[in-house]
Amino acid sequence: MSQPTIESILKEKRLFPPSAEFSQTAHIKHLDEYQKLYERAAADPEQFWAELAESELHWFKKWDRVLDWQPPNAQWFLGGQLNISYNCLDRHLTTWRKNKAALIWEGEPGDSRTLTYAQLHREVCQMANVIKQLGVKKGDRVGIYMPMIPEAAIAMLACARIGAPHTVVFGGFSAEALRDRLVDAEAKLVITADGGFRKDAAIPLKIQVDKALEHGVSSVDNVLVVQRTGEKTHMEPGRDHWWHDLQAGVSGHCDAEVMDSEDMLFILYTSGTTGKPKGVVHTTGGYNLYTHVTNKWAFDLQDTDVYWCTADVGWITGHSYIVYGPLSNGATTVMYEGAPRSSNPGCFWDVVEKYGVTIFYTAPTAIRAFIKMGEHHPNARDLSSLRLLGTVGEPINPEAWIWYHRVIGGERCPIVDTWWQTETGGFMITPLPGATPTKPGSATMPFPGILADVVDLDGNSVGENQGGYLVVKHPWPGMMRTVYGDPDRFRRTYWEHIAPKDGQYLYFAGDGARRDETGYYWVMGRVDDVISVSGHRLGTMEIESALVSHPSVAEAAVVGKPDELRGEAVVAFVSLEDGYQGSEDLENQLKEHVVSEIGALARPAEIRFTDDLPKTRSGKIMRRLLRSLASGEEISGDTSTLQDRSVLDKLREGA
Ligand code: WTA
């Protein structure tokens, strides 16, 4: 196969070392310490993870074997027995943390709830007892379709407690998407709510469940409904039950089921580039350990922290870093129901101020939205409690990084840019904030125990600063185990794209990257987001960064369109800052700006101004749609994950 080159053009040189003050109290304090850990883990990953499994988790029975690796199937801690809900709850009750805040929840209308570890334990046990009464047994799958309320986390932990794998479906998904996932997972029970509050409206949810089950999903016998909005809700007799009815009088004790380390913990669906969504399967022991340790080290979790991850529990970030990671660590985790909206663009900063949030974790798309809303919102709040910031989801433009650092972090908070995926369970490439000097736009270096590399299609490492495919060479505890019901797809998608080298299988993440002269990784985005202009492959994110660095540009998405001469030409979709108007003059200015930032190679052939970009519900720009638009093709394939269809319609009209 001919080898395309992937060229990186982002040249970001600024270096931000951790402050002495931060490092002093951090779990990992020096770059040396990270390097020693990394080397030790690389020399003997099994020993490294086994020591951590011993020191960080409670096991009912210790494992007989650390790892069984029959590519592409890995099993960790064979023969070991544990329960992740026990590790997240019960084990803290015998310590001073019993009455520590486990979950602080802020509702959008301004109501709030704090659950201590003891209270959360009681509610989880109650829900576990209720779902057992509804006939759910160990091994049965349960669908969870919830707004961001404490019961979403309670439902997940209750399922884990009785050994019923959950499949959380993001509350913004349509009835069809929900139905597909319930059918694929053969869910026996659905846990939902009447609705939730978002952007000043009560959004009904139960009605979507009714639609999903309209023509029957044969596996689903019961629906458990949490009352949140109080809106009038249809209840199907014999099938639907109010949580508050069944909760009344049920015992607050429920022993955690003894689970084998490799028993399935959950299925989480993630959309592939083509075809139906993949059910990513995670299991108990490895996932518990991996989310625990990565959360602790990369976010430097301390007992005094108030930790807030703004993701939704419907995504892997919510699973690993709102629920399981923080609670396993005995941390205080914040959950917010709402979203920044015109009536309160500063609501996130209100939450930070109200609870004295110390660690704040969000996505670049949110940061760009904050920039657009204006820094007077954060500036009007007291954000001095913050000591650490995080970002996830896509490469962060250096401009946005610097704004985040300056305006939100007050130039004192390290930023951890965490590269990982639904499939990896937890952080793979990330700074350890007390140890790793950061560079805006780089996720820096692999977590100890993660043997990452950048390779060509034959699996050979590419040179310094050469673009290539990001791979992992050794199994890690948090890795996905299979695609639910489709082991073949698991093998094909992740393990056969790059040829196994000397019998060594490489996990292919689907991202392009380069490693610079200091060993830092620069993730360039999905490989399918890479444009080839005259045989040079350009990371779309890098051209986007150049555009966003222009004062007029709020957000930019870059795609390729077929071009006879150059193979592909660059097309940029651009939304402007308030006060700017799209014009031919501005279009030329922006083209010249890209040329001066990157070089003539990257000059956009076309710039299209738009009010908004088409995004998935998790905030990722849907470049596939933009590519079709740019090349004048019909939009085909799945658009069910699109957040707002009208954006697409407007772009079409403007074409
Ligand atoms: C992208 C989200 C650059 C990447 C946890 C990956 C990132 C995909 C970063 C996984 C980052 C995530 N820098 N790119 N820090 N974090 N990505 O499964 O393309 O929703 O493959 O998991 O997001 O998305 P997923």
PDB file of C-alpha atoms in Angstrom, residues 419-597:
ATOM      1  CA  TRP A 419      -6.192  12.534  24.923  1.00  0.00           C
ATOM      2  CA  TRP A 420      -8.298   9.383  25.129  1.00  0.00           C
ATOM      3  CA  GLN A 421     -11.391   7.683  23.735  1.00  0.00           C
ATOM      4  CA  THR A 422     -14.541   5.763  24.643  1.00  0.00           C
ATOM      5  CA  GLU A 423     -12.538   2.703  23.673  1.00  0.00           C
ATOM      6  CA  THR A 424      -9.576   3.401  25.953  1.00  0.00           C
ATOM      7  CA  GLY A 425     -11.684   3.793  29.118  1.00  0.00           C
ATOM      8  CA  GLY A 426      -9.445   6.521  30.520  1.00  0.00           C
ATOM      9  CA  PHE A 427      -6.663   9.034  29.791  1.00  0.00           C
ATOM     10  CA  MET A 428      -3.890   7.777  27.524  1.00  0.00           C
ATOM     11  CA  ILE A 429      -1.791  10.834  26.744  1.00  0.00           C
ATOM     12  CA  THR A 430      -1.908  13.579  29.323  1.00  0.00           C
ATOM     13  CA  PRO A 431       0.299  15.805  31.420  1.00  0.00           C
ATOM     14  CA  LEU A 432       0.750  14.922  35.084  1.00  0.00           C
ATOM     15  CA  PRO A 433       0.227  18.476  36.292  1.00  0.00           C
ATOM     16  CA  GLY A 434       2.875  18.619  39.014  1.00  0.00           C
ATOM     17  CA  ALA A 435       5.494  17.119  36.736  1.00  0.00           C
ATOM     18  CA  THR A 436       4.918  17.856  33.068  1.00  0.00           C
ATOM     19  CA  PRO A 437       5.636  21.246  31.488  1.00  0.00           C
ATOM     20  CA  THR A 438       2.772  21.841  29.053  1.00  0.00           C
ATOM     21  CA  LYS A 439       2.714  23.187  25.517  1.00  0.00           C
ATOM     22  CA  PRO A 440      -0.554  24.709  24.242  1.00  0.00           C
ATOM     23  CA  GLY A 441      -2.155  22.232  21.833  1.00  0.00           C
ATOM     24  CA  SER A 442      -0.151  19.180  22.913  1.00  0.00           C
ATOM     25  CA  ALA A 443      -1.525  16.409  25.136  1.00  0.00           C
ATOM     26  CA  THR A 444       2.164  15.961  26.071  1.00  0.00           C
ATOM     27  CA  MET A 445       3.240  12.423  26.984  1.00  0.00           C
ATOM     28  CA  PRO A 446       1.711   8.985  27.570  1.00  0.00           C
ATOM     29  CA  PHE A 447       0.464   7.964  30.979  1.00  0.00           C
ATOM     30  CA  PRO A 448       2.789   5.480  32.727  1.00  0.00           C
ATOM     31  CA  GLY A 449       2.003   1.997  31.437  1.00  0.00           C
ATOM     32  CA  ILE A 450       0.828   3.257  28.035  1.00  0.00           C
ATOM     33  CA  LEU A 451       3.253   2.296  25.317  1.00  0.00           C
ATOM     34  CA  ALA A 452       2.221   4.721  22.615  1.00  0.00           C
ATOM     35  CA  ASP A 453       3.884   5.285  19.273  1.00  0.00           C
ATOM     36  CA  VAL A 454       3.389   7.068  15.969  1.00  0.00           C
ATOM     37  CA  VAL A 455       3.750   4.663  13.037  1.00  0.00           C
ATOM     38  CA  ASP A 456       3.213   4.240   9.315  1.00  0.00           C
ATOM     39  CA  LEU A 457       0.787   1.721   7.828  1.00  0.00           C
ATOM     40  CA  ASP A 458       3.368  -1.051   8.157  1.00  0.00           C
ATOM     41  CA  GLY A 459       3.738  -0.419  11.840  1.00  0.00           C
ATOM     42  CA  ASN A 460       7.182   1.211  11.637  1.00  0.00           C
ATOM     43  CA  SER A 461       7.808   4.160  13.927  1.00  0.00           C
ATOM     44  CA  VAL A 462       8.035   7.361  11.964  1.00  0.00           C
ATOM     45  CA  GLY A 463      10.704   9.934  12.709  1.00  0.00           C
ATOM     46  CA  GLU A 464      10.673  12.955  14.916  1.00  0.00           C
ATOM     47  CA  ASN A 465       8.067  15.495  13.850  1.00  0.00           C
ATOM     48  CA  GLN A 466       6.764  13.205  11.126  1.00  0.00           C
ATOM     49  CA  GLY A 467       3.036  12.669  11.015  1.00  0.00           C
ATOM     50  CA  GLY A 468       1.677   9.145  11.325  1.00  0.00           C
ATOM     51  CA  TYR A 469      -0.892   6.950  13.000  1.00  0.00           C
ATOM     52  CA  LEU A 470      -1.244   6.978  16.755  1.00  0.00           C
ATOM     53  CA  VAL A 471      -1.081   3.442  18.168  1.00  0.00           C
ATOM     54  CA  VAL A 472      -0.679   1.626  21.480  1.00  0.00           C
ATOM     55  CA  LYS A 473       1.606  -1.360  21.662  1.00  0.00           C
ATOM     56  CA  HIS A 474       0.711  -3.101  24.854  1.00  0.00           C
ATOM     57  CA  PRO A 475      -2.687  -3.804  26.438  1.00  0.00           C
ATOM     58  CA  TRP A 476      -3.724  -1.605  29.363  1.00  0.00           C
ATOM     59  CA  PRO A 477      -6.313  -2.334  32.058  1.00  0.00           C
ATOM     60  CA  GLY A 478      -8.933   0.206  30.869  1.00  0.00           C
ATOM     61  CA  MET A 479      -9.029  -0.877  27.234  1.00  0.00           C
ATOM     62  CA  MET A 480     -12.328  -1.934  25.667  1.00  0.00           C
ATOM     63  CA  ARG A 481     -12.751  -5.680  25.526  1.00  0.00           C
ATOM     64  CA  THR A 482     -14.918  -6.062  22.436  1.00  0.00           C
ATOM     65  CA  VAL A 483     -17.745  -4.610  20.365  1.00  0.00           C
ATOM     66  CA  TYR A 484     -20.896  -5.984  21.950  1.00  0.00           C
ATOM     67  CA  GLY A 485     -22.129  -8.890  19.853  1.00  0.00           C
ATOM     68  CA  ASP A 486     -19.561  -8.270  17.114  1.00  0.00           C
ATOM     69  CA  PRO A 487     -16.034  -9.435  18.001  1.00  0.00           C
ATOM     70  CA  ASP A 488     -15.149  -9.396  14.331  1.00  0.00           C
ATOM     71  CA  ARG A 489     -15.825  -5.693  14.068  1.00  0.00           C
ATOM     72  CA  PHE A 490     -13.608  -5.173  17.121  1.00  0.00           C
ATOM     73  CA  ARG A 491     -10.720  -6.955  15.421  1.00  0.00           C
ATOM     74  CA  ARG A 492     -11.218  -5.249  12.073  1.00  0.00           C
ATOM     75  CA  THR A 493     -11.690  -1.704  13.377  1.00  0.00           C
ATOM     76  CA  TYR A 494      -8.918  -1.502  15.916  1.00  0.00           C
ATOM     77  CA  TRP A 495      -6.355  -4.231  15.317  1.00  0.00           C
ATOM     78  CA  GLU A 496      -6.038  -4.852  11.604  1.00  0.00           C
ATOM     79  CA  HIS A 497      -5.753  -1.359  10.218  1.00  0.00           C
ATOM     80  CA  ILE A 498      -2.039  -1.356  10.919  1.00  0.00           C
ATOM     81  CA  ALA A 499      -0.293  -4.613  10.111  1.00  0.00           C
ATOM     82  CA  PRO A 500       0.785  -6.575  13.207  1.00  0.00           C
ATOM     83  CA  LYS A 501       4.523  -6.184  13.406  1.00  0.00           C
ATOM     84  CA  ASP A 502       6.735  -9.160  14.300  1.00  0.00           C
ATOM     85  CA  GLY A 503       3.665 -10.748  15.869  1.00  0.00           C
ATOM     86  CA  GLN A 504       3.010  -7.617  17.917  1.00  0.00           C
ATOM     87  CA  TYR A 505      -0.504  -6.254  17.570  1.00  0.00           C
ATOM     88  CA  LEU A 506      -0.980  -2.497  17.537  1.00  0.00           C
ATOM     89  CA  TYR A 507      -4.132  -0.822  18.792  1.00  0.00           C
ATOM     90  CA  PHE A 508      -5.056   1.795  16.202  1.00  0.00           C
ATOM     91  CA  ALA A 509      -6.967   4.706  17.639  1.00  0.00           C
ATOM     92  CA  GLY A 510      -8.045   6.327  14.364  1.00  0.00           C
ATOM     93  CA  ASP A 511      -6.092   9.510  15.073  1.00  0.00           C
ATOM     94  CA  GLY A 512      -3.139  11.031  13.325  1.00  0.00           C
ATOM     95  CA  ALA A 513      -0.308  12.470  15.424  1.00  0.00           C
ATOM     96  CA  ARG A 514       3.281  13.531  15.462  1.00  0.00           C
ATOM     97  CA  ARG A 515       5.875  13.366  18.197  1.00  0.00           C
ATOM     98  CA  ASP A 516       8.162  16.339  18.503  1.00  0.00           C
ATOM     99  CA  GLU A 517      11.849  16.488  19.356  1.00  0.00           C
ATOM    100  CA  THR A 518      11.078  16.435  23.079  1.00  0.00           C
ATOM    101  CA  GLY A 519       8.785  13.402  22.869  1.00  0.00           C
ATOM    102  CA  TYR A 520       5.564  15.410  23.113  1.00  0.00           C
ATOM    103  CA  TYR A 521       2.571  14.134  21.161  1.00  0.00           C
ATOM    104  CA  TRP A 522       0.520  16.436  18.984  1.00  0.00           C
ATOM    105  CA  VAL A 523      -2.770  14.795  18.117  1.00  0.00           C
ATOM    106  CA  MET A 524      -3.853  16.039  14.723  1.00  0.00           C
ATOM    107  CA  GLY A 525      -7.401  14.756  14.770  1.00  0.00           C
ATOM    108  CA  ARG A 526      -9.067  11.773  13.196  1.00  0.00           C
ATOM    109  CA  VAL A 527      -7.180  10.420  10.275  1.00  0.00           C
ATOM    110  CA  ASP A 528     -10.250  11.000   8.190  1.00  0.00           C
ATOM    111  CA  ASP A 529      -9.952  14.687   9.122  1.00  0.00           C
ATOM    112  CA  VAL A 530      -6.619  14.958   7.451  1.00  0.00           C
ATOM    113  CA  ILE A 531      -6.525  16.761   4.117  1.00  0.00           C
ATOM    114  CA  SER A 532      -4.112  15.936   1.352  1.00  0.00           C
ATOM    115  CA  VAL A 533      -3.070  18.960  -0.665  1.00  0.00           C
ATOM    116  CA  SER A 534      -0.596  18.220  -3.445  1.00  0.00           C
ATOM    117  CA  GLY A 535       0.415  15.045  -1.647  1.00  0.00           C
ATOM    118  CA  HIS A 536       0.953  16.846   1.649  1.00  0.00           C
ATOM    119  CA  ARG A 537      -1.316  15.862   4.434  1.00  0.00           C
ATOM    120  CA  LEU A 538      -2.497  18.755   6.552  1.00  0.00           C
ATOM    121  CA  GLY A 539      -4.241  18.346   9.891  1.00  0.00           C
ATOM    122  CA  THR A 540      -7.495  20.263   9.663  1.00  0.00           C
ATOM    123  CA  MET A 541      -7.105  21.393  13.249  1.00  0.00           C
ATOM    124  CA  GLU A 542      -3.938  23.239  12.442  1.00  0.00           C
ATOM    125  CA  ILE A 543      -5.558  25.336   9.728  1.00  0.00           C
ATOM    126  CA  GLU A 544      -8.488  25.911  12.076  1.00  0.00           C
ATOM    127  CA  SER A 545      -6.101  27.163  14.725  1.00  0.00           C
ATOM    128  CA  ALA A 546      -4.631  29.615  12.274  1.00  0.00           C
ATOM    129  CA  LEU A 547      -8.090  30.906  11.399  1.00  0.00           C
ATOM    130  CA  VAL A 548      -9.191  31.161  15.011  1.00  0.00           C
ATOM    131  CA  SER A 549      -6.115  33.220  15.805  1.00  0.00           C
ATOM    132  CA  HIS A 550      -7.586  35.981  13.589  1.00  0.00           C
ATOM    133  CA  PRO A 551      -9.562  38.482  15.704  1.00  0.00           C
ATOM    134  CA  SER A 552     -12.717  38.158  13.580  1.00  0.00           C
ATOM    135  CA  VAL A 553     -13.045  34.362  13.840  1.00  0.00           C
ATOM    136  CA  ALA A 554     -15.008  32.652  16.610  1.00  0.00           C
ATOM    137  CA  GLU A 555     -14.912  29.107  15.305  1.00  0.00           C
ATOM    138  CA  ALA A 556     -13.675  27.385  12.190  1.00  0.00           C
ATOM    139  CA  ALA A 557     -13.976  23.949  10.623  1.00  0.00           C
ATOM    140  CA  VAL A 558     -11.806  22.924   7.736  1.00  0.00           C
ATOM    141  CA  VAL A 559     -12.425  20.113   5.269  1.00  0.00           C
ATOM    142  CA  GLY A 560     -11.021  18.992   1.956  1.00  0.00           C
ATOM    143  CA  LYS A 561     -12.833  18.989  -1.345  1.00  0.00           C
ATOM    144  CA  PRO A 562     -11.676  17.089  -4.409  1.00  0.00           C
ATOM    145  CA  ASP A 563      -9.418  19.194  -6.626  1.00  0.00           C
ATOM    146  CA  GLU A 564      -8.071  18.072  -9.950  1.00  0.00           C
ATOM    147  CA  LEU A 565      -4.690  19.672  -9.589  1.00  0.00           C
ATOM    148  CA  ARG A 566      -3.917  19.316  -5.933  1.00  0.00           C
ATOM    149  CA  GLY A 567      -5.849  16.209  -4.965  1.00  0.00           C
ATOM    150  CA  GLU A 568      -7.733  18.141  -2.356  1.00  0.00           C
ATOM    151  CA  ALA A 569      -8.392  21.805  -1.749  1.00  0.00           C
ATOM    152  CA  VAL A 570      -8.993  23.426   1.603  1.00  0.00           C
ATOM    153  CA  VAL A 571     -12.518  24.664   2.358  1.00  0.00           C
ATOM    154  CA  ALA A 572     -13.087  26.540   5.600  1.00  0.00           C
ATOM    155  CA  PHE A 573     -16.410  27.078   7.332  1.00  0.00           C
ATOM    156  CA  VAL A 574     -16.109  30.050   9.615  1.00  0.00           C
ATOM    157  CA  SER A 575     -18.345  31.629  12.229  1.00  0.00           C
ATOM    158  CA  LEU A 576     -17.487  35.194  13.150  1.00  0.00           C
ATOM    159  CA  GLU A 577     -17.208  37.065  16.406  1.00  0.00           C
ATOM    160  CA  ASP A 578     -20.008  39.483  17.184  1.00  0.00           C
ATOM    161  CA  GLY A 579     -19.546  42.739  15.330  1.00  0.00           C
ATOM    162  CA  TYR A 580     -17.987  41.178  12.195  1.00  0.00           C
ATOM    163  CA  GLN A 581     -19.726  40.629   8.864  1.00  0.00           C
ATOM    164  CA  GLY A 582     -18.744  38.113   6.201  1.00  0.00           C
ATOM    165  CA  SER A 583     -17.489  39.863   3.049  1.00  0.00           C
ATOM    166  CA  GLU A 584     -15.206  39.259   0.119  1.00  0.00           C
ATOM    167  CA  ASP A 585     -12.678  41.540   1.714  1.00  0.00           C
ATOM    168  CA  LEU A 586     -12.684  39.576   4.950  1.00  0.00           C
ATOM    169  CA  GLU A 587     -12.495  36.319   3.000  1.00  0.00           C
ATOM    170  CA  ASN A 588      -9.300  37.489   1.336  1.00  0.00           C
ATOM    171  CA  GLN A 589      -7.886  38.727   4.609  1.00  0.00           C
ATOM    172  CA  LEU A 590      -8.482  35.340   6.208  1.00  0.00           C
ATOM    173  CA  LYS A 591      -6.882  33.474   3.324  1.00  0.00           C
ATOM    174  CA  GLU A 592      -3.823  35.679   3.606  1.00  0.00           C
ATOM    175  CA  HIS A 593      -3.823  35.190   7.346  1.00  0.00           C
ATOM    176  CA  VAL A 594      -3.641  31.400   6.928  1.00  0.00           C
ATOM    177  CA  VAL A 595      -0.869  31.822   4.386  1.00  0.00           C
ATOM    178  CA  SER A 596       1.112  33.982   6.760  1.00  0.00           C
ATOM    179  CA  GLU A 597       0.482  31.664   9.720  1.00  0.00           C
TER     180      GLU A 597
END
